[in-house]
mmCIF file of C-alpha atoms and ligand atoms in Angstrom:
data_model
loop_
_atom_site.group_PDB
_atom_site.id
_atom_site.type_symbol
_atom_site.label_atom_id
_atom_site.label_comp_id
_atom_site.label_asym_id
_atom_site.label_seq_id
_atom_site.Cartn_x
_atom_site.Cartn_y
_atom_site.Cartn_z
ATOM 1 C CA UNK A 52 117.750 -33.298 105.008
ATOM 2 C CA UNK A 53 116.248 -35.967 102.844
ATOM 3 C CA UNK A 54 112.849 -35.176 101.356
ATOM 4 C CA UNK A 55 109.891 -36.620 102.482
ATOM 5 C CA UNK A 56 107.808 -35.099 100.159
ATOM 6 C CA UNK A 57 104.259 -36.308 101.217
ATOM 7 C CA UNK A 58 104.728 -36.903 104.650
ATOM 8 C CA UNK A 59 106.977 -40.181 103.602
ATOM 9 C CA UNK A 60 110.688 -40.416 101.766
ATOM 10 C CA UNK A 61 109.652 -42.485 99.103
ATOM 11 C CA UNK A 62 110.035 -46.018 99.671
ATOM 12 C CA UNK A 63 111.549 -45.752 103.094
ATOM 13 C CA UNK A 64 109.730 -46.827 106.316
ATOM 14 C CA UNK A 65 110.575 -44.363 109.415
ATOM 15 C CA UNK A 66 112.448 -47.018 111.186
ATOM 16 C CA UNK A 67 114.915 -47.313 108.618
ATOM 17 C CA UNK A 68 115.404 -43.237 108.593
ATOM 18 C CA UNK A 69 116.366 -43.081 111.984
ATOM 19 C CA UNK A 70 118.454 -45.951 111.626
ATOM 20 C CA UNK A 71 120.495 -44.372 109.025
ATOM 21 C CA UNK A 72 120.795 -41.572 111.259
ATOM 22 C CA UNK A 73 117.907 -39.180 109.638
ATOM 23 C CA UNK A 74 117.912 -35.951 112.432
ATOM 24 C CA UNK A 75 115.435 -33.895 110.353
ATOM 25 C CA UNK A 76 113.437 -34.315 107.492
ATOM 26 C CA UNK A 77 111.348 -32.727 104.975
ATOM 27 C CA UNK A 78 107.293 -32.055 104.210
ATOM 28 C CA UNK A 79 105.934 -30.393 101.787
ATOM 29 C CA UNK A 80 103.127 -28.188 102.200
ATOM 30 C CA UNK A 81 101.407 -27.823 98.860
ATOM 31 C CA UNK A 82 101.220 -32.402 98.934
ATOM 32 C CA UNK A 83 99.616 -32.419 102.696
ATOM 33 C CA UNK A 84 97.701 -29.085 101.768
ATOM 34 C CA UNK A 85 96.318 -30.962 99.185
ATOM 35 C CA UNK A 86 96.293 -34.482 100.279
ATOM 36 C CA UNK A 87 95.406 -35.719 102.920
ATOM 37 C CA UNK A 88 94.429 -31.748 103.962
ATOM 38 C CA UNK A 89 96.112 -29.563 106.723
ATOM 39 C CA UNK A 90 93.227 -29.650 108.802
ATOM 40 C CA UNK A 91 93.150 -33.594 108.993
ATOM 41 C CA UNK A 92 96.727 -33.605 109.724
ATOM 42 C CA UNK A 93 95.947 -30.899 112.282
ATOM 43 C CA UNK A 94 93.143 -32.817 114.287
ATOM 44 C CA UNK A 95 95.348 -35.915 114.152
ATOM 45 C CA UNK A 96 97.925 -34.174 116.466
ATOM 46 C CA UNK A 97 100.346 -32.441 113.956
ATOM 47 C CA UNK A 98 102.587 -34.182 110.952
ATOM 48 C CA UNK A 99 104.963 -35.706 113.714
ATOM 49 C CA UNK A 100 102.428 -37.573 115.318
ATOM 50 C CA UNK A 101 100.255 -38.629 112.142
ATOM 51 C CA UNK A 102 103.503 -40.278 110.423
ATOM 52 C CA UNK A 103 105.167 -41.654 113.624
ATOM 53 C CA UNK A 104 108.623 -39.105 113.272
ATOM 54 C CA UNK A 105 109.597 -38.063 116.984
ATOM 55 C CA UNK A 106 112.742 -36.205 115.728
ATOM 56 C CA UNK A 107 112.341 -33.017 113.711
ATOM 57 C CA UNK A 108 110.865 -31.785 111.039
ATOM 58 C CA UNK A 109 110.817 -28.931 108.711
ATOM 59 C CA UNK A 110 107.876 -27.495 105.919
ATOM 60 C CA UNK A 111 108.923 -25.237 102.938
ATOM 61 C CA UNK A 112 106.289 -23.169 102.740
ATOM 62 C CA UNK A 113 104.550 -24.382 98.921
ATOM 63 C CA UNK A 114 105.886 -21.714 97.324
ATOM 64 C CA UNK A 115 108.726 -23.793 95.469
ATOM 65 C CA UNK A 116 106.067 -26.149 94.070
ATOM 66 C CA UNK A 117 103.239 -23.818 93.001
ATOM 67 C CA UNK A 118 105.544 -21.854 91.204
ATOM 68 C CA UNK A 119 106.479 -24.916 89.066
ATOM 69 C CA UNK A 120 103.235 -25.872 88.298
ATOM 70 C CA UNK A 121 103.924 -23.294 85.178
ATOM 71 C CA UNK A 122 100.685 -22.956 83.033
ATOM 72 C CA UNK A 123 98.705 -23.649 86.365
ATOM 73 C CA UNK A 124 99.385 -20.472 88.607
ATOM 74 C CA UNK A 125 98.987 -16.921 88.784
ATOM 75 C CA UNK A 126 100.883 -14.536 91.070
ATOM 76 C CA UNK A 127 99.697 -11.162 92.697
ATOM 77 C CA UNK A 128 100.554 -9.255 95.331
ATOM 78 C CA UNK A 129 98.324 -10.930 97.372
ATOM 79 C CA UNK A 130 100.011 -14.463 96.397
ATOM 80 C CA UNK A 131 99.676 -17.183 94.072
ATOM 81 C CA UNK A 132 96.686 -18.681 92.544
ATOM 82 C CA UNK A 133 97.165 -22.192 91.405
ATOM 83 C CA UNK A 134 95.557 -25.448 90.289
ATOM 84 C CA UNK A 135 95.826 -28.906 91.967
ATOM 85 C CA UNK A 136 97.421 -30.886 89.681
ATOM 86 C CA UNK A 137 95.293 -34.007 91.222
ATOM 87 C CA UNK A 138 92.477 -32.732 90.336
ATOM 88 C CA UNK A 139 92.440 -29.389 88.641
ATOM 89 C CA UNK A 140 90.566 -27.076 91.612
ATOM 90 C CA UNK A 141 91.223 -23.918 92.030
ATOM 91 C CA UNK A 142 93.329 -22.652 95.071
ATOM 92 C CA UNK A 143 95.147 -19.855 96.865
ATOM 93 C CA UNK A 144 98.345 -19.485 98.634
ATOM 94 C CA UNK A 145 99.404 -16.087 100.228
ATOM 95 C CA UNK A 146 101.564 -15.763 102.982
ATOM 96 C CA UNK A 147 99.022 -16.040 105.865
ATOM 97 C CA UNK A 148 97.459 -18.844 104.131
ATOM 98 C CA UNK A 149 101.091 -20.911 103.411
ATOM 99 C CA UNK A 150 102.256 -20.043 107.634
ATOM 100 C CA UNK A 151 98.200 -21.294 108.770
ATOM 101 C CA UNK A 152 98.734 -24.409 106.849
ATOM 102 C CA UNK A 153 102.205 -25.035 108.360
ATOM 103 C CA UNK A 154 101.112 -24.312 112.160
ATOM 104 C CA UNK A 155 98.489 -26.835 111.651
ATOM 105 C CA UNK A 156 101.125 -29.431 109.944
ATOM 106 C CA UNK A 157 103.107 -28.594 113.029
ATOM 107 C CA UNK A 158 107.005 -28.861 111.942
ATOM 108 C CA UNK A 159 109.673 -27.650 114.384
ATOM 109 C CA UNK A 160 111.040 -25.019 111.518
ATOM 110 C CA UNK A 161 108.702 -23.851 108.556
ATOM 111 C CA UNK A 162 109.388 -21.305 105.678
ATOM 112 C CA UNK A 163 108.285 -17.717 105.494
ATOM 113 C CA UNK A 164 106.506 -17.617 101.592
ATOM 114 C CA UNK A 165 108.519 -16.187 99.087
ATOM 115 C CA UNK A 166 108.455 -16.067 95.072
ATOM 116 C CA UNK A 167 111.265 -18.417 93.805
ATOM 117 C CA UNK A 168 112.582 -16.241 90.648
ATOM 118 C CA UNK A 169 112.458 -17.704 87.382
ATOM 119 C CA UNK A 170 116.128 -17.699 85.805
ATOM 120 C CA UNK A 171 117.337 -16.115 83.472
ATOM 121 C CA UNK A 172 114.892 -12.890 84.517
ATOM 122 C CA UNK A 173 115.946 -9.444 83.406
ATOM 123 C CA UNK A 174 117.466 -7.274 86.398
ATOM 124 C CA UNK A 175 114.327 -5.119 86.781
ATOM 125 C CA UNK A 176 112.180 -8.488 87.230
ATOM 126 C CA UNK A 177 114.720 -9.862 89.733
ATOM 127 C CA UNK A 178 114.300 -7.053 91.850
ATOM 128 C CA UNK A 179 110.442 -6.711 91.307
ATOM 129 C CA UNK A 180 110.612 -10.282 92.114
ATOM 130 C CA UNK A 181 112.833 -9.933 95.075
ATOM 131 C CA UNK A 182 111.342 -6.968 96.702
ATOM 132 C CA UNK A 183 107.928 -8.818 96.388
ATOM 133 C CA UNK A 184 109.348 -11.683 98.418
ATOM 134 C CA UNK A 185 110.448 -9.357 100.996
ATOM 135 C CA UNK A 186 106.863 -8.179 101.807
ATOM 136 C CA UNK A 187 105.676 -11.350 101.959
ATOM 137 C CA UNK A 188 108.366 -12.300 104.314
ATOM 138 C CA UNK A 189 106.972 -9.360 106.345
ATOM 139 C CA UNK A 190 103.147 -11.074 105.729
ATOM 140 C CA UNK A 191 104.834 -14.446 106.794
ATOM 141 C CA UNK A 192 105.848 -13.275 109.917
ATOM 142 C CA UNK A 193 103.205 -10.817 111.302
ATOM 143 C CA UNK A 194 101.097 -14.161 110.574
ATOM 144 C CA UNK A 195 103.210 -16.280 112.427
ATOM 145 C CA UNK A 196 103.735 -14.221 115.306
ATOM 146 C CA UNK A 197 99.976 -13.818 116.028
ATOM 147 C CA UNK A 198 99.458 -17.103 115.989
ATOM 148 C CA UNK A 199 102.150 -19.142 116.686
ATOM 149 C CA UNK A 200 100.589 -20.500 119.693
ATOM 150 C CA UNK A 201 98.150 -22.601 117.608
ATOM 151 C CA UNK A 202 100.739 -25.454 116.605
ATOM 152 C CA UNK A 203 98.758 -28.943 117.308
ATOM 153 C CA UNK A 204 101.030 -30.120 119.800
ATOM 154 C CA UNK A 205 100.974 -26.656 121.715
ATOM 155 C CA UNK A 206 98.642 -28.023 124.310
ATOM 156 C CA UNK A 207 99.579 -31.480 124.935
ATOM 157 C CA UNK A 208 103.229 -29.483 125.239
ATOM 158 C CA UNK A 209 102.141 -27.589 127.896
ATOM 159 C CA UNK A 210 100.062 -29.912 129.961
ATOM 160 C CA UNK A 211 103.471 -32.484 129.854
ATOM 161 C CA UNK A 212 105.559 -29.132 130.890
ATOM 162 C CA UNK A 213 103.152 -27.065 132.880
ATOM 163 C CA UNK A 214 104.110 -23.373 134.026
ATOM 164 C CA UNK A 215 105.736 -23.123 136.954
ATOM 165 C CA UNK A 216 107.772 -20.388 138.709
ATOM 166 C CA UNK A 217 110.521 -21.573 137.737
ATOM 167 C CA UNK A 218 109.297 -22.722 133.978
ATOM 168 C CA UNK A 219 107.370 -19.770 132.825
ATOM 169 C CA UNK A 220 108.987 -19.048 129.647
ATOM 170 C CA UNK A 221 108.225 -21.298 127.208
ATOM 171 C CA UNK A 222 111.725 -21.325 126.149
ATOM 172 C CA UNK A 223 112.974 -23.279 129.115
ATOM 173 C CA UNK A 224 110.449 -26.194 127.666
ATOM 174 C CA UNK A 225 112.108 -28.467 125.205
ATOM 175 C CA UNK A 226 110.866 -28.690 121.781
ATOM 176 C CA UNK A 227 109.755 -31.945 120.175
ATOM 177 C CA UNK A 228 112.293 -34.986 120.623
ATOM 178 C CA UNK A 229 114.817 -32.324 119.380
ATOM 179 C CA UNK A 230 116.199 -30.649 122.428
ATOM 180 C CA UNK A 231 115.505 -27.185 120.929
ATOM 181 C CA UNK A 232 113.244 -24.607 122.329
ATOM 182 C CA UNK A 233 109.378 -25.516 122.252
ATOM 183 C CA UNK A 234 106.297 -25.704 122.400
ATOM 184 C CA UNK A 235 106.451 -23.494 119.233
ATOM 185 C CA UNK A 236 107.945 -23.431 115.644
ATOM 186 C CA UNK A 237 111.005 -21.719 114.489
ATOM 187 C CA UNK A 238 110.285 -19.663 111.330
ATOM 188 C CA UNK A 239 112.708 -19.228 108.609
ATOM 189 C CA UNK A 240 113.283 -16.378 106.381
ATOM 190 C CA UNK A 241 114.189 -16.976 102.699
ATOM 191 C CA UNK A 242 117.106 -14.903 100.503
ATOM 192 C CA UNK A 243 116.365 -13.912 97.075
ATOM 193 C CA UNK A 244 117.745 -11.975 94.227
ATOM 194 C CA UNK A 245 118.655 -14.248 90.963
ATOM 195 C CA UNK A 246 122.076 -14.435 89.688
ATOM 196 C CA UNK A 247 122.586 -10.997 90.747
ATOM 197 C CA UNK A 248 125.116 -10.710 94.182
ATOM 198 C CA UNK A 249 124.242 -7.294 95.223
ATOM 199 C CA UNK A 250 120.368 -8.171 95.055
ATOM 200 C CA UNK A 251 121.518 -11.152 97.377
ATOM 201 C CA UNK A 252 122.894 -9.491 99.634
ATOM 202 C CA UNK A 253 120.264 -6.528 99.620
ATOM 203 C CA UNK A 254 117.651 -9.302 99.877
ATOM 204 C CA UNK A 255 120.001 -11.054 102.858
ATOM 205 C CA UNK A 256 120.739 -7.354 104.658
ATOM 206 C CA UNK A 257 116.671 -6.649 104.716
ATOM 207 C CA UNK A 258 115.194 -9.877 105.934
ATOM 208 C CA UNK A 259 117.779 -10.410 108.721
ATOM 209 C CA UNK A 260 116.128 -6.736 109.740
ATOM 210 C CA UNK A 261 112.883 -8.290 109.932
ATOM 211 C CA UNK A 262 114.954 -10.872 112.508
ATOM 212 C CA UNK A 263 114.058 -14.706 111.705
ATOM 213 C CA UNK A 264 115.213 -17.581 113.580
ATOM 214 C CA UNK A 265 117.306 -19.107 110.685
ATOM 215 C CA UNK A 266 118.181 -17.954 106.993
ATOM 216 C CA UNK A 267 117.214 -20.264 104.008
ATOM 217 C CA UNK A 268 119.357 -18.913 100.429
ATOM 218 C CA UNK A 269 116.433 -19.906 97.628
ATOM 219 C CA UNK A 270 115.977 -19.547 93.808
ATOM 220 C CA UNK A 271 118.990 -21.474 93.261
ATOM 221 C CA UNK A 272 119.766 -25.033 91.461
ATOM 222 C CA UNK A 273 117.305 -23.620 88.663
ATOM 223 C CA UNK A 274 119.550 -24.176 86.186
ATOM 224 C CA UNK A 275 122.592 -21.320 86.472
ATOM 225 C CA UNK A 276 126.418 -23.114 86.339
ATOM 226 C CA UNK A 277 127.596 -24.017 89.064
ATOM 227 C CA UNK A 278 130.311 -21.243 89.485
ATOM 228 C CA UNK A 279 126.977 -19.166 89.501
ATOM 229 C CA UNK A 280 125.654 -21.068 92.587
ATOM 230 C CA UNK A 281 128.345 -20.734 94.466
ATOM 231 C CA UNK A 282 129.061 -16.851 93.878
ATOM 232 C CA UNK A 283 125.435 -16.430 94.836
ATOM 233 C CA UNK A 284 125.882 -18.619 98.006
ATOM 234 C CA UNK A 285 129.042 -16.541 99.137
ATOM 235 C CA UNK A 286 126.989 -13.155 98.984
ATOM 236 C CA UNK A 287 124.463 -13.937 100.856
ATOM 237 C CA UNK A 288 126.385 -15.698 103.343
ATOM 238 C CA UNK A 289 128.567 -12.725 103.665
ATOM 239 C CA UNK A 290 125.739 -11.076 105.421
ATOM 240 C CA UNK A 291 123.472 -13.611 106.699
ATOM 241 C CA UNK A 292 124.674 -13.984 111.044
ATOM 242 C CA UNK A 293 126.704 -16.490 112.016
ATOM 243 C CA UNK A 294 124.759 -17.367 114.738
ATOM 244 C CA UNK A 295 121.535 -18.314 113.400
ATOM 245 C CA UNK A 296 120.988 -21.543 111.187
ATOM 246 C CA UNK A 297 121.735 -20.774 107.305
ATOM 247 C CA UNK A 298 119.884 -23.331 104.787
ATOM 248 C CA UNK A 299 120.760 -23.776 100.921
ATOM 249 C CA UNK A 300 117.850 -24.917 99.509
ATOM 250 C CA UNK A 301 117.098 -27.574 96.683
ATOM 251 C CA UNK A 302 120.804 -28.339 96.472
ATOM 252 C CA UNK A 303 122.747 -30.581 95.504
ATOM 253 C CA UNK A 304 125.417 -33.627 94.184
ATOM 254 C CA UNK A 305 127.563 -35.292 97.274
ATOM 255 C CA UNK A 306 130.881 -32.660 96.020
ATOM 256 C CA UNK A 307 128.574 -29.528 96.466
ATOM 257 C CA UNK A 308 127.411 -30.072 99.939
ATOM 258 C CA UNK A 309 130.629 -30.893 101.226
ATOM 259 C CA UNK A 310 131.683 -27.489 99.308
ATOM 260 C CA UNK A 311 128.804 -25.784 100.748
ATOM 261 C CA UNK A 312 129.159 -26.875 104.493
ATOM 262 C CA UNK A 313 132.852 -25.484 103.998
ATOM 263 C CA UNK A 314 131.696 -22.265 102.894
ATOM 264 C CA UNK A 315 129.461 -22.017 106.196
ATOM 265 C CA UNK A 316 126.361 -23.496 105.299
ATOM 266 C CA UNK A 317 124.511 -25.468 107.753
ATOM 267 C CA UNK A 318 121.599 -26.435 106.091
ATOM 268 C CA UNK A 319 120.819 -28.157 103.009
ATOM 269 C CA UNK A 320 117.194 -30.499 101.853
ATOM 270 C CA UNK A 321 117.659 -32.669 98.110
ATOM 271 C CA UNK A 322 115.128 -34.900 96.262
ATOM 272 C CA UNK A 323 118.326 -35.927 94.373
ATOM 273 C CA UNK A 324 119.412 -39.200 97.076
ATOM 274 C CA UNK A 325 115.948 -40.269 96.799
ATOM 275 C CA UNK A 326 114.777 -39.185 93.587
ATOM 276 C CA UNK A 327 118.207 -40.683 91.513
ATOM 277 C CA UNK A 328 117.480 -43.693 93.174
ATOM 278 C CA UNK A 329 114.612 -44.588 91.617
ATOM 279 C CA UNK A 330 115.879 -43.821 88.186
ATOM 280 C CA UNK A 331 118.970 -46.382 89.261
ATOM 281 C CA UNK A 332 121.621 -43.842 89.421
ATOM 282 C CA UNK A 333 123.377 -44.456 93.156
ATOM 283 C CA UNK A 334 126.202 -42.479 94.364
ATOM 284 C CA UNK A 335 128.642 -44.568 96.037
ATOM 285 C CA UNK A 336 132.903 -43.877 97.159
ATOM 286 C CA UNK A 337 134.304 -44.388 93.666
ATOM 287 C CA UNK A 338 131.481 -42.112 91.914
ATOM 288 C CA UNK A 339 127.875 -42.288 90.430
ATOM 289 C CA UNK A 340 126.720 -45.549 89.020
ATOM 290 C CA UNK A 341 123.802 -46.224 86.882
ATOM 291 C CA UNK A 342 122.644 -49.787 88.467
ATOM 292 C CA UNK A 343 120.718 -50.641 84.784
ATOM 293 C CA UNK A 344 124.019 -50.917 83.171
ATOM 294 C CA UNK A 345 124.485 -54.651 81.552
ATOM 295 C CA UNK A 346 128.463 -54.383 83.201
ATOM 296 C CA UNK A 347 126.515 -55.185 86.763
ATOM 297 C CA UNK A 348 124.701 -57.940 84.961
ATOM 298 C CA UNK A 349 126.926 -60.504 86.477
ATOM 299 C CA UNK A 350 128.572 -58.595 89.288
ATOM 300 C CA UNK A 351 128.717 -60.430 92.954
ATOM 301 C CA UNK A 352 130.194 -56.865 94.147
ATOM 302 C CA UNK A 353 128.536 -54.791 96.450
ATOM 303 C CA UNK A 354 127.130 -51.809 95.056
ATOM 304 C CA UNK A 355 129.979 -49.828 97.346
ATOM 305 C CA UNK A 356 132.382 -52.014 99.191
ATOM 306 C CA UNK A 357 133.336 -48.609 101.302
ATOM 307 C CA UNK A 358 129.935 -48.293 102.590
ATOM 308 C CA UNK A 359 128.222 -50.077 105.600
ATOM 309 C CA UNK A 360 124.643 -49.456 104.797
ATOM 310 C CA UNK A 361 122.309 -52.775 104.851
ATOM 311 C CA UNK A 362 122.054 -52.968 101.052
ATOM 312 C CA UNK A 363 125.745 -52.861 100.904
ATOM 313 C CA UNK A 364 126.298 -55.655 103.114
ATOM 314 C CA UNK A 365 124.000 -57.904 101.721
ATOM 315 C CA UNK A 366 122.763 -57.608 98.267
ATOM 316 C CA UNK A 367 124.927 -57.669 95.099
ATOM 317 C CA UNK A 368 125.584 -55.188 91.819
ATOM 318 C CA UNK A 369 124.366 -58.256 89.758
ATOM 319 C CA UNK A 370 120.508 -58.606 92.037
ATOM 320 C CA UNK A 371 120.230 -54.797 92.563
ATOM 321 C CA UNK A 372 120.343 -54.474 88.371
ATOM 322 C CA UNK A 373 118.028 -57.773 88.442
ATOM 323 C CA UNK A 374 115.500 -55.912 90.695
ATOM 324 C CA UNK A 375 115.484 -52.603 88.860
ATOM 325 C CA UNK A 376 115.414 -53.736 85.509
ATOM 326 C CA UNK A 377 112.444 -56.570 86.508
ATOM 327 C CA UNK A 378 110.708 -52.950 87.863
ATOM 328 C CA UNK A 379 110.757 -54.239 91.465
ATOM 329 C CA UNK A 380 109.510 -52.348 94.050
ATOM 330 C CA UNK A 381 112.200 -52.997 96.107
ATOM 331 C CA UNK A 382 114.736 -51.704 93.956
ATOM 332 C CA UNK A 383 113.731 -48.370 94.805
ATOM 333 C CA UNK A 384 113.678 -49.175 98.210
ATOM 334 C CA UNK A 385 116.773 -50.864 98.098
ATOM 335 C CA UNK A 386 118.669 -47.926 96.154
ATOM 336 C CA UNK A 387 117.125 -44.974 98.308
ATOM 337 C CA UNK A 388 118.640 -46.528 101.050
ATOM 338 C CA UNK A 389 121.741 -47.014 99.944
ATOM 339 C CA UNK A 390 121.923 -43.077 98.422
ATOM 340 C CA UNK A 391 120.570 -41.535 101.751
ATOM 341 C CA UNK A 392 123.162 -43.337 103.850
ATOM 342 C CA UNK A 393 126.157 -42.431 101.171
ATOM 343 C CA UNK A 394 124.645 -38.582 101.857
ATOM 344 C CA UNK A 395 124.349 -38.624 105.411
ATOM 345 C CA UNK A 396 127.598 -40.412 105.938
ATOM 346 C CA UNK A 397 129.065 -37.675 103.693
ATOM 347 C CA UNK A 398 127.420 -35.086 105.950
ATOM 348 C CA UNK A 399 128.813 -37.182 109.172
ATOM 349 C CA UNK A 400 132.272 -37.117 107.809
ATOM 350 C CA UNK A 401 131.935 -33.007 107.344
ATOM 351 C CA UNK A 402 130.402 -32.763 110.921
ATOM 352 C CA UNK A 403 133.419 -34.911 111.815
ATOM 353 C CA UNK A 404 135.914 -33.049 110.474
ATOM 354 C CA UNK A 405 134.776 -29.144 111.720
ATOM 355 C CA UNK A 406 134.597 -31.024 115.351
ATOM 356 C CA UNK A 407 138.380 -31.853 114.813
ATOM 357 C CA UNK A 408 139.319 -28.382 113.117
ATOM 358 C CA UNK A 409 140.410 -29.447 109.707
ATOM 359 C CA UNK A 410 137.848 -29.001 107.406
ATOM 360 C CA UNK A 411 138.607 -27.958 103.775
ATOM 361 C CA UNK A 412 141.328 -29.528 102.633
ATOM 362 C CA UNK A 413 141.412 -33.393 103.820
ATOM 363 C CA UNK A 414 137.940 -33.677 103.264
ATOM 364 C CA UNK A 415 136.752 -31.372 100.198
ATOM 365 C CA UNK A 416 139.266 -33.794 98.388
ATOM 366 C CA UNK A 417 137.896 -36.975 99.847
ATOM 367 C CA UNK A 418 134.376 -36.444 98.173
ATOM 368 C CA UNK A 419 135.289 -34.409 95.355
ATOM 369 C CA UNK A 420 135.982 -37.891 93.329
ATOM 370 C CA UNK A 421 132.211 -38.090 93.780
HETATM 371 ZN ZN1 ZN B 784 125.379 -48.783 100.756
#
């Protein structure tokens, strides 16, 4: 899922996203909470509607990002006390406050609010830490049940599917441009528990008791190795049902999804494509180049002569290093583009291959060069 941080991923017009073949993509609820304001998005019809994205769409719930603003927050039981960092003003998230502010943004799937755990944490704190996030999970969803009938587009859904005898369930209606169930949102619960497995899978066992309609893994990608990551993936997959969607958040390089996916996960959201690209570092079939490199100075090449994306078919190495090193706006256009396609191709390929059967061999070694 590429990020689209403030209701936009970064230098990419929505055309081009669905283009490139974009199914879902991401908000962020502290940026719209702050600007341009929930309630504005709300009375403009929903985050869909007010940046022109028919297919889906999913909010984390702002936990993630006030818990960076280090220096800025405070965290009780009763949630997190933060600071803009726009403006400095004073503000506080809990768990009924982070699900309100997503029912008004109106994505199809939005986070319960949990406490992403600060690594390395002492045991104890991991499971003070994790336990916390649990009863917030509870929070999140006793919010969200009660009023999960206020999402914006609630009532044009219903007028455009009215109840009928044969359409009273509101699951029989289909959700927004996605084909899933509407007119509300799917909530997500989120796994904790550090670097620690059987915390993961505690964490895992006890929120798929409080029933969710996917499973996000979070708190990792903070820094752990990478053998780390993956042991902590594999516990809490262990428990997590096969049958509901399971989401690794904040991860990762091209190899690591394609590892992931193979390991059963369905669901993954990076700034990385998007981010990388505007520092000039592009991912392509023969591995990561950094575009500012003098070598591309006088290179006709394209950037990846495997991939089909517009900037691959057109532009050179040699005017790609021109644009970024001249600081041209398009450069970062130019290079997010390319990076998004090389990830969702790499995410069509693994779709690809589980519809044929062969998954982990074939293709694991395909990307792993990446
Ligand atoms: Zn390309």
């Amino acid at each position: 899922m590429p990020c689209g941080t403030a209701g936009t991923v970064k230098a990419v017009p929505q055309d081009i996203l669905e283009e490139l073949g974009a199914q879902i993509i991401l908000g962020n609820t502290y940026h719209l909470y702050l600007r341009p304001g929930h309630e504005i998005v709300r009375n403009l019809g929903g985050l869909h509607r007010f940046m022109s994205w028919e297919r889906a769409l999913l909010t984390d719930s702002g936990g993630f990002q006030v818990f960076s603003l280090s220096g800025l927050r405070k965290v009780t039981e009763q949630g997190v006390h933060f600071r803009s960092h726009l403006d400095g003003t004073s503000h506080l998230f809990t768990p009924e406050r982070s699900i309100e502010i997503q029912i008004a943004l109106g994505a199809d799937i939005i986070m319960a609010f949990d406490e992403c755990t600060e690594h390395p944490a002492e045991r104890s704190r991991v499971r003070e830490s994790m336990e916390m996030t649990l009863r917030w999970a509870r929070r999140s969803k006793v919010y969200f049940e009660s009023h999960k009938n206020e999402v914006p587009w609630a009532e044009k859904w219903n007028s455009e599917f009215p109840n009928t005898e044969q359409n009273t369930e509101i699951q029989l209606k289909p959700g927004p441009g996605t084909g899933q169930p509407g007119p509300t949102q799917a909530l997500f619960g989120i796994v904790q528990g550090g670097m620690h497995a059987d915390l993961r899978r505690e964490s895992a066992e006890r929120t798929v008791e409080m029933g969710f309609a996917g499973y996000a893994i979070g708190g990792l990608s903070v820094g752990e190795p990478r053998a780390q990551t993956l042991e902590m993936i594999a516990a809490a997959l262990e428990v997590l049902p096969l049958d509901r969607p399971r989401y690794v958040m904040g991860v990762g390089y091209p190899d690591e999804i394609v590892q992931y996916a193979a390991m059963g996960v369905d669901m993954m959201d990076c700034v990385l494509p998007t981010r990388a690209a505007r520092h000039g570092l592009l991912f392509t079939s023969e591995g990561r180049l950094n575009i500012k490199n003098l070598r591309f100075a006088q290179d006709l090449g394209p950037l990846d002569p495997q991939c089909g994306c517009k900037v691959c078919a057109r532009y050179s190495r040699a005017y790609l290093r021109h644009l970024f090193v001249s600081r041209e706006p398009l450069a970062g256009a130019l290079n997010t583009l390319h990076n998004l396609r090389f990830y969702l191709d790499t995410m069509r390929a693994v779709r690809h291959a589980i519809s044929l059967g062969d998954f982990s061999g074939t293709l694991l070694g395909r990307v792993s060069m990446t």
